[in-house]
């Protein structure tokens, strides 16, 4: 039996399941304080014994296995969690192999294993939600980098009509600051869900997401790009994003996946379960010492 934990800013999900991504039992807690949440997580895994656990954690978080700070949450605006040694705390209490990765990387692993990228080698996964994050998995493995990529902070060229402030405290023109759910709401209307499909904001947002996807495609040459997250509930966005990528490519289709973007760029297949399923696959790798 394997364990999976998905640590989000508002909710924490824990599951037990198998290496094929089957979830047998699942619980959810509101994200409150490290003290309360760790008690809940530990109680769950003391009564549901597993051989290894894969954690998908919100960022920024130290994912460097060689660092003494591995598994510590970094400089987050969620003050109670700032510099909390999540992984170390759990390891001390549970005494089984446990590893931690960024939430988007683990979701990418879930989709690359049993979702929209299950037949693909290099899978890029974006979430366009409360934040924007990008994960990458090559041959069902994470990149062995000392920190997770921060694809949400790459620079975006603004639409000439868009002079509204960015929502990112660090960057005036970054992907997350211009196109995340809260950025859309701060800049175009109080509730992104209620912005009608023909609202001019969506043309601008599709252009921005298209730029972000295009840049990362050129950087990684993936077989598959998966775009999920709450904002993508605006289902009209996906085809508009593809049109923007096609326009940007301008026939520079230097490998086959770029000639068939209809197939290459897709919605997720695992829905809200990508992170938990990815955590189980991750736990299977941890158990085998990968
Ligand atoms: P999180 O990123 O916290 O995991 P989500 O991926 O669900 O959560 O993203 C939440 C964000 O998505 C919110 O900012 C919300 O405004 C936006 N969102 C959710 N549903 C829609 C929708 N139907 N249309 C546009 N934006 C949406
Ligand atoms: Zn930024």
GROMACS .gro file of C-alpha atoms and ligand atoms in nm:
model
  318
    1UNK     CA    1   0.000   0.000   0.000
    2UNK     CA    2   0.124   0.348  -0.089
    3UNK     CA    3   0.043   0.694   0.043
    4UNK     CA    4  -0.009   1.031  -0.123
    5UNK     CA    5  -0.047   1.380   0.023
    6UNK     CA    6  -0.151   1.690  -0.167
    7UNK     CA    7  -0.082   2.006   0.032
    8UNK     CA    8  -0.272   2.306  -0.102
    9UNK     CA    9  -0.322   2.655   0.029
   10UNK     CA   10  -0.684   2.588   0.122
   11UNK     CA   11  -0.709   2.208   0.146
   12UNK     CA   12  -0.493   1.907   0.221
   13UNK     CA   13  -0.581   1.569   0.068
   14UNK     CA   14  -0.439   1.240   0.190
   15UNK     CA   15  -0.488   0.907   0.016
   16UNK     CA   16  -0.383   0.546   0.024
   17UNK     CA   17  -0.371   0.347  -0.297
   18UNK     CA   18  -0.151   0.147  -0.530
   19UNK     CA   19   0.118   0.194  -0.791
   20UNK     CA   20  -0.140   0.192  -1.069
   21UNK     CA   21  -0.285   0.512  -0.928
   22UNK     CA   22  -0.594   0.347  -0.776
   23UNK     CA   23  -0.712   0.539  -0.471
   24UNK     CA   24  -0.863   0.315  -0.201
   25UNK     CA   25  -0.922   0.570   0.072
   26UNK     CA   26  -0.910   0.948   0.082
   27UNK     CA   27  -0.958   1.224   0.339
   28UNK     CA   28  -0.957   1.601   0.313
   29UNK     CA   29  -0.866   1.867   0.572
   30UNK     CA   30  -0.891   2.243   0.560
   31UNK     CA   31  -0.542   2.395   0.557
   32UNK     CA   32  -0.514   2.564   0.896
   33UNK     CA   33  -0.186   2.553   1.088
   34UNK     CA   34   0.114   2.318   1.064
   35UNK     CA   35   0.043   2.203   1.419
   36UNK     CA   36  -0.317   2.098   1.358
   37UNK     CA   37  -0.268   1.968   1.003
   38UNK     CA   38   0.036   1.755   1.088
   39UNK     CA   39  -0.163   1.588   1.367
   40UNK     CA   40  -0.442   1.506   1.118
   41UNK     CA   41  -0.204   1.375   0.852
   42UNK     CA   42  -0.006   1.165   1.097
   43UNK     CA   43  -0.322   1.017   1.252
   44UNK     CA   44  -0.444   0.919   0.903
   45UNK     CA   45  -0.121   0.739   0.813
   46UNK     CA   46  -0.090   0.573   1.154
   47UNK     CA   47  -0.428   0.411   1.103
   48UNK     CA   48  -0.373   0.348   0.729
   49UNK     CA   49  -0.027   0.195   0.705
   50UNK     CA   50   0.169   0.253   0.385
   51UNK     CA   51   0.519   0.161   0.265
   52UNK     CA   52   0.610   0.502   0.120
   53UNK     CA   53   0.452   0.845   0.071
   54UNK     CA   54   0.482   1.093  -0.217
   55UNK     CA   55   0.397   1.454  -0.130
   56UNK     CA   56   0.273   1.721  -0.372
   57UNK     CA   57   0.326   2.053  -0.197
   58UNK     CA   58   0.237   2.412  -0.283
   59UNK     CA   59   0.536   2.634  -0.349
   60UNK     CA   60   0.773   2.778  -0.304
   61UNK     CA   61   0.916   2.474  -0.130
   62UNK     CA   62   1.265   2.327  -0.117
   63UNK     CA   63   1.267   2.010  -0.332
   64UNK     CA   64   1.642   1.952  -0.331
   65UNK     CA   65   1.715   1.607  -0.189
   66UNK     CA   66   2.077   1.715  -0.130
   67UNK     CA   67   1.982   2.021   0.076
   68UNK     CA   68   1.958   2.028   0.455
   69UNK     CA   69   1.637   2.227   0.400
   70UNK     CA   70   1.479   1.963   0.173
   71UNK     CA   71   1.102   1.957   0.220
   72UNK     CA   72   1.087   2.293   0.398
   73UNK     CA   73   0.826   2.541   0.279
   74UNK     CA   74   0.996   2.865   0.174
   75UNK     CA   75   0.895   3.229   0.174
   76UNK     CA   76   0.517   3.186   0.134
   77UNK     CA   77   0.257   3.454   0.204
   78UNK     CA   78   0.082   3.187   0.417
   79UNK     CA   79   0.262   3.307   0.729
   80UNK     CA   80   0.191   3.007   0.952
   81UNK     CA   81   0.366   2.783   0.698
   82UNK     CA   82   0.668   3.000   0.627
   83UNK     CA   83   0.986   2.793   0.672
   84UNK     CA   84   0.793   2.499   0.816
   85UNK     CA   85   0.996   2.174   0.774
   86UNK     CA   86   0.705   1.973   0.637
   87UNK     CA   87   0.894   1.667   0.515
   88UNK     CA   88   1.124   1.639   0.814
   89UNK     CA   89   0.833   1.664   1.059
   90UNK     CA   90   0.648   1.386   0.884
   91UNK     CA   91   0.952   1.161   0.850
   92UNK     CA   92   1.029   1.184   1.220
   93UNK     CA   93   0.678   1.072   1.308
   94UNK     CA   94   0.615   0.804   1.045
   95UNK     CA   95   0.958   0.653   0.991
   96UNK     CA   96   0.899   0.533   0.633
   97UNK     CA   97   1.046   0.657   0.303
   98UNK     CA   98   0.879   0.988   0.212
   99UNK     CA   99   0.975   1.241  -0.056
  100UNK     CA  100   0.834   1.578  -0.152
  101UNK     CA  101   0.791   1.761  -0.482
  102UNK     CA  102   0.607   2.068  -0.608
  103UNK     CA  103   0.233   2.027  -0.658
  104UNK     CA  104   0.249   2.089  -1.032
  105UNK     CA  105   0.537   1.847  -1.087
  106UNK     CA  106   0.342   1.574  -0.907
  107UNK     CA  107   0.025   1.653  -1.101
  108UNK     CA  108   0.235   1.633  -1.418
  109UNK     CA  109   0.355   1.288  -1.308
  110UNK     CA  110  -0.006   1.177  -1.250
  111UNK     CA  111  -0.116   1.297  -1.594
  112UNK     CA  112   0.201   1.156  -1.756
  113UNK     CA  113   0.139   0.815  -1.599
  114UNK     CA  114  -0.235   0.759  -1.620
  115UNK     CA  115  -0.384   1.073  -1.771
  116UNK     CA  116  -0.366   1.279  -2.087
  117UNK     CA  117   0.009   1.212  -2.127
  118UNK     CA  118   0.017   0.840  -2.057
  119UNK     CA  119   0.159   0.757  -2.401
  120UNK     CA  120   0.404   1.046  -2.413
  121UNK     CA  121   0.769   1.089  -2.320
  122UNK     CA  122   0.795   1.454  -2.222
  123UNK     CA  123   0.491   1.603  -2.056
  124UNK     CA  124   0.448   1.966  -1.962
  125UNK     CA  125   0.161   2.045  -1.727
  126UNK     CA  126   0.030   2.392  -1.649
  127UNK     CA  127  -0.223   2.495  -1.392
  128UNK     CA  128  -0.396   2.828  -1.444
  129UNK     CA  129  -0.567   2.876  -1.110
  130UNK     CA  130  -0.504   3.076  -0.793
  131UNK     CA  131  -0.148   3.087  -0.920
  132UNK     CA  132   0.012   2.974  -1.242
  133UNK     CA  133   0.255   2.685  -1.225
  134UNK     CA  134   0.422   2.458  -1.472
  135UNK     CA  135   0.553   2.107  -1.411
  136UNK     CA  136   0.756   1.878  -1.630
  137UNK     CA  137   0.803   1.503  -1.635
  138UNK     CA  138   1.038   1.317  -1.871
  139UNK     CA  139   0.993   0.940  -1.902
  140UNK     CA  140   0.775   0.950  -1.586
  141UNK     CA  141   1.062   1.109  -1.391
  142UNK     CA  142   1.103   1.455  -1.241
  143UNK     CA  143   1.389   1.672  -1.358
  144UNK     CA  144   1.675   1.641  -1.113
  145UNK     CA  145   1.695   2.016  -1.051
  146UNK     CA  146   1.781   2.183  -0.722
  147UNK     CA  147   1.457   2.377  -0.737
  148UNK     CA  148   1.125   2.341  -0.913
  149UNK     CA  149   1.079   2.554  -1.224
  150UNK     CA  150   0.885   2.878  -1.177
  151UNK     CA  151   0.711   2.887  -1.512
  152UNK     CA  152   0.444   3.115  -1.366
  153UNK     CA  153   0.691   3.402  -1.350
  154UNK     CA  154   0.819   3.406  -1.707
  155UNK     CA  155   0.777   3.737  -1.885
  156UNK     CA  156   0.472   3.797  -2.100
  157UNK     CA  157   0.438   4.069  -2.364
  158UNK     CA  158   0.131   4.270  -2.278
  159UNK     CA  159  -0.158   4.336  -2.510
  160UNK     CA  160  -0.130   4.706  -2.608
  161UNK     CA  161  -0.472   4.774  -2.455
  162UNK     CA  162  -0.375   4.623  -2.119
  163UNK     CA  163  -0.223   4.878  -1.883
  164UNK     CA  164  -0.371   4.741  -1.562
  165UNK     CA  165  -0.142   4.651  -1.272
  166UNK     CA  166   0.006   4.303  -1.243
  167UNK     CA  167  -0.108   4.091  -0.950
  168UNK     CA  168   0.247   3.965  -0.883
  169UNK     CA  169   0.433   4.153  -0.610
  170UNK     CA  170   0.765   4.086  -0.788
  171UNK     CA  171   0.698   4.137  -1.160
  172UNK     CA  172   0.503   4.390  -1.364
  173UNK     CA  173   0.467   4.160  -1.667
  174UNK     CA  174   0.473   3.795  -1.557
  175UNK     CA  175   0.245   3.506  -1.655
  176UNK     CA  176   0.088   3.466  -1.309
  177UNK     CA  177   0.065   3.839  -1.246
  178UNK     CA  178  -0.134   3.888  -1.567
  179UNK     CA  179  -0.333   3.567  -1.620
  180UNK     CA  180  -0.400   3.378  -1.294
  181UNK     CA  181  -0.757   3.365  -1.158
  182UNK     CA  182  -0.692   3.641  -0.900
  183UNK     CA  183  -0.507   3.848  -1.166
  184UNK     CA  184  -0.808   3.825  -1.398
  185UNK     CA  185  -1.039   3.921  -1.112
  186UNK     CA  186  -0.823   4.212  -0.999
  187UNK     CA  187  -0.783   4.338  -1.352
  188UNK     CA  188  -1.104   4.258  -1.542
  189UNK     CA  189  -1.393   4.184  -1.309
  190UNK     CA  190  -1.467   4.068  -0.959
  191UNK     CA  191  -1.553   3.708  -1.045
  192UNK     CA  192  -1.374   3.531  -1.331
  193UNK     CA  193  -1.639   3.261  -1.329
  194UNK     CA  194  -1.902   3.518  -1.423
  195UNK     CA  195  -1.709   3.689  -1.702
  196UNK     CA  196  -1.904   3.592  -2.016
  197UNK     CA  197  -1.724   3.400  -2.291
  198UNK     CA  198  -1.741   3.702  -2.522
  199UNK     CA  199  -1.584   3.939  -2.266
  200UNK     CA  200  -1.277   4.106  -2.425
  201UNK     CA  201  -1.065   3.992  -2.128
  202UNK     CA  202  -1.062   3.635  -2.260
  203UNK     CA  203  -0.893   3.732  -2.588
  204UNK     CA  204  -0.617   3.894  -2.382
  205UNK     CA  205  -0.591   3.601  -2.139
  206UNK     CA  206  -0.581   3.345  -2.423
  207UNK     CA  207  -0.298   3.547  -2.578
  208UNK     CA  208  -0.107   3.547  -2.246
  209UNK     CA  209  -0.157   3.176  -2.178
  210UNK     CA  210  -0.064   3.109  -2.541
  211UNK     CA  211   0.260   3.301  -2.493
  212UNK     CA  212   0.344   3.112  -2.174
  213UNK     CA  213   0.274   2.775  -2.333
  214UNK     CA  214   0.466   2.867  -2.649
  215UNK     CA  215   0.779   2.976  -2.460
  216UNK     CA  216   0.787   2.657  -2.255
  217UNK     CA  217   0.726   2.444  -2.564
  218UNK     CA  218   1.032   2.596  -2.728
  219UNK     CA  219   1.234   2.541  -2.410
  220UNK     CA  220   1.144   2.173  -2.359
  221UNK     CA  221   1.013   2.035  -2.692
  222UNK     CA  222   0.745   1.824  -2.520
  223UNK     CA  223   0.527   1.555  -2.680
  224UNK     CA  224   0.234   1.672  -2.473
  225UNK     CA  225   0.113   1.990  -2.308
  226UNK     CA  226  -0.170   1.970  -2.057
  227UNK     CA  227  -0.344   2.285  -1.935
  228UNK     CA  228  -0.565   2.264  -1.626
  229UNK     CA  229  -0.667   2.475  -1.327
  230UNK     CA  230  -0.983   2.664  -1.237
  231UNK     CA  231  -0.952   2.931  -1.507
  232UNK     CA  232  -0.961   2.659  -1.774
  233UNK     CA  233  -1.320   2.589  -1.667
  234UNK     CA  234  -1.380   2.859  -1.928
  235UNK     CA  235  -1.381   2.585  -2.189
  236UNK     CA  236  -1.369   2.825  -2.484
  237UNK     CA  237  -1.015   2.924  -2.377
  238UNK     CA  238  -0.836   2.607  -2.488
  239UNK     CA  239  -0.899   2.645  -2.862
  240UNK     CA  240  -0.818   3.016  -2.845
  241UNK     CA  241  -0.489   2.936  -2.668
  242UNK     CA  242  -0.402   2.687  -2.942
  243UNK     CA  243  -0.475   2.950  -3.207
  244UNK     CA  244  -0.239   3.187  -3.027
  245UNK     CA  245   0.036   2.924  -3.014
  246UNK     CA  246  -0.010   2.849  -3.386
  247UNK     CA  247   0.013   3.219  -3.464
  248UNK     CA  248   0.328   3.254  -3.255
  249UNK     CA  249   0.491   2.950  -3.415
  250UNK     CA  250   0.438   3.107  -3.756
  251UNK     CA  251   0.502   2.774  -3.932
  252UNK     CA  252   0.818   2.711  -3.733
  253UNK     CA  253   0.702   2.352  -3.682
  254UNK     CA  254   1.042   2.201  -3.626
  255UNK     CA  255   0.918   1.871  -3.481
  256UNK     CA  256   0.601   1.671  -3.546
  257UNK     CA  257   0.413   1.751  -3.224
  258UNK     CA  258   0.400   2.114  -3.335
  259UNK     CA  259   0.222   2.030  -3.659
  260UNK     CA  260  -0.069   1.876  -3.471
  261UNK     CA  261  -0.136   2.109  -3.180
  262UNK     CA  262  -0.497   1.994  -3.169
  263UNK     CA  263  -0.363   1.669  -3.029
  264UNK     CA  264  -0.050   1.798  -2.853
  265UNK     CA  265  -0.220   2.058  -2.631
  266UNK     CA  266  -0.502   1.909  -2.424
  267UNK     CA  267  -0.706   1.943  -2.107
  268UNK     CA  268  -0.615   1.715  -1.814
  269UNK     CA  269  -0.774   1.370  -1.801
  270UNK     CA  270  -0.755   1.308  -1.425
  271UNK     CA  271  -0.943   1.621  -1.314
  272UNK     CA  272  -0.892   1.707  -0.949
  273UNK     CA  273  -0.716   1.375  -0.885
  274UNK     CA  274  -0.397   1.440  -1.085
  275UNK     CA  275  -0.203   1.543  -0.773
  276UNK     CA  276  -0.315   1.253  -0.553
  277UNK     CA  277  -0.263   0.996  -0.829
  278UNK     CA  278   0.076   1.150  -0.910
  279UNK     CA  279   0.163   1.118  -0.540
  280UNK     CA  280   0.091   0.744  -0.554
  281UNK     CA  281   0.312   0.698  -0.862
  282UNK     CA  282   0.581   0.904  -0.685
  283UNK     CA  283   0.546   0.684  -0.374
  284UNK     CA  284   0.591   0.375  -0.593
  285UNK     CA  285   0.916   0.522  -0.725
  286UNK     CA  286   1.029   0.607  -0.371
  287UNK     CA  287   0.957   0.252  -0.256
  288UNK     CA  288   1.176   0.118  -0.538
  289UNK     CA  289   1.451   0.366  -0.446
  290UNK     CA  290   1.427   0.556  -0.776
  291LIG     P1  291  -0.598   2.630  -0.693
  291LIG     O1  292  -0.516   2.701  -0.794
  291LIG     O2  293  -0.608   2.706  -0.565
  291LIG     O3  294  -0.561   2.487  -0.676
  291LIG     P2  295  -0.809   2.625  -0.889
  291LIG     O4  296  -0.721   2.561  -0.989
  291LIG     O5  297  -0.948   2.575  -0.876
  291LIG     O6  298  -0.747   2.626  -0.745
  291LIG     O7  299  -0.815   2.779  -0.928
  291LIG     C1  300  -0.894   2.870  -0.859
  291LIG     C2  301  -0.903   2.997  -0.944
  291LIG     O8  302  -0.968   2.964  -1.065
  291LIG     C3  303  -0.979   3.110  -0.880
  291LIG     O9  304  -0.898   3.225  -0.881
  291LIG     C4  305  -1.102   3.130  -0.966
  291LIG    O10  306  -1.125   3.264  -0.992
  291LIG     C5  307  -1.065   3.063  -1.098
  291LIG     N1  308  -1.183   2.997  -1.153
  291LIG     C6  309  -1.251   2.891  -1.100
  291LIG     N2  310  -1.355   2.859  -1.178
  291LIG     C7  311  -1.352   2.945  -1.284
  291LIG     C8  312  -1.432   2.964  -1.400
  291LIG     N3  313  -1.541   2.889  -1.425
  291LIG     N4  314  -1.399   3.063  -1.484
  291LIG     C9  315  -1.292   3.139  -1.462
  291LIG     N5  316  -1.213   3.128  -1.355
  291LIG    C10  317  -1.242   3.032  -1.266
  292LIG    ZN1  318   0.580   3.711  -1.104
   0.00000   0.00000   0.00000
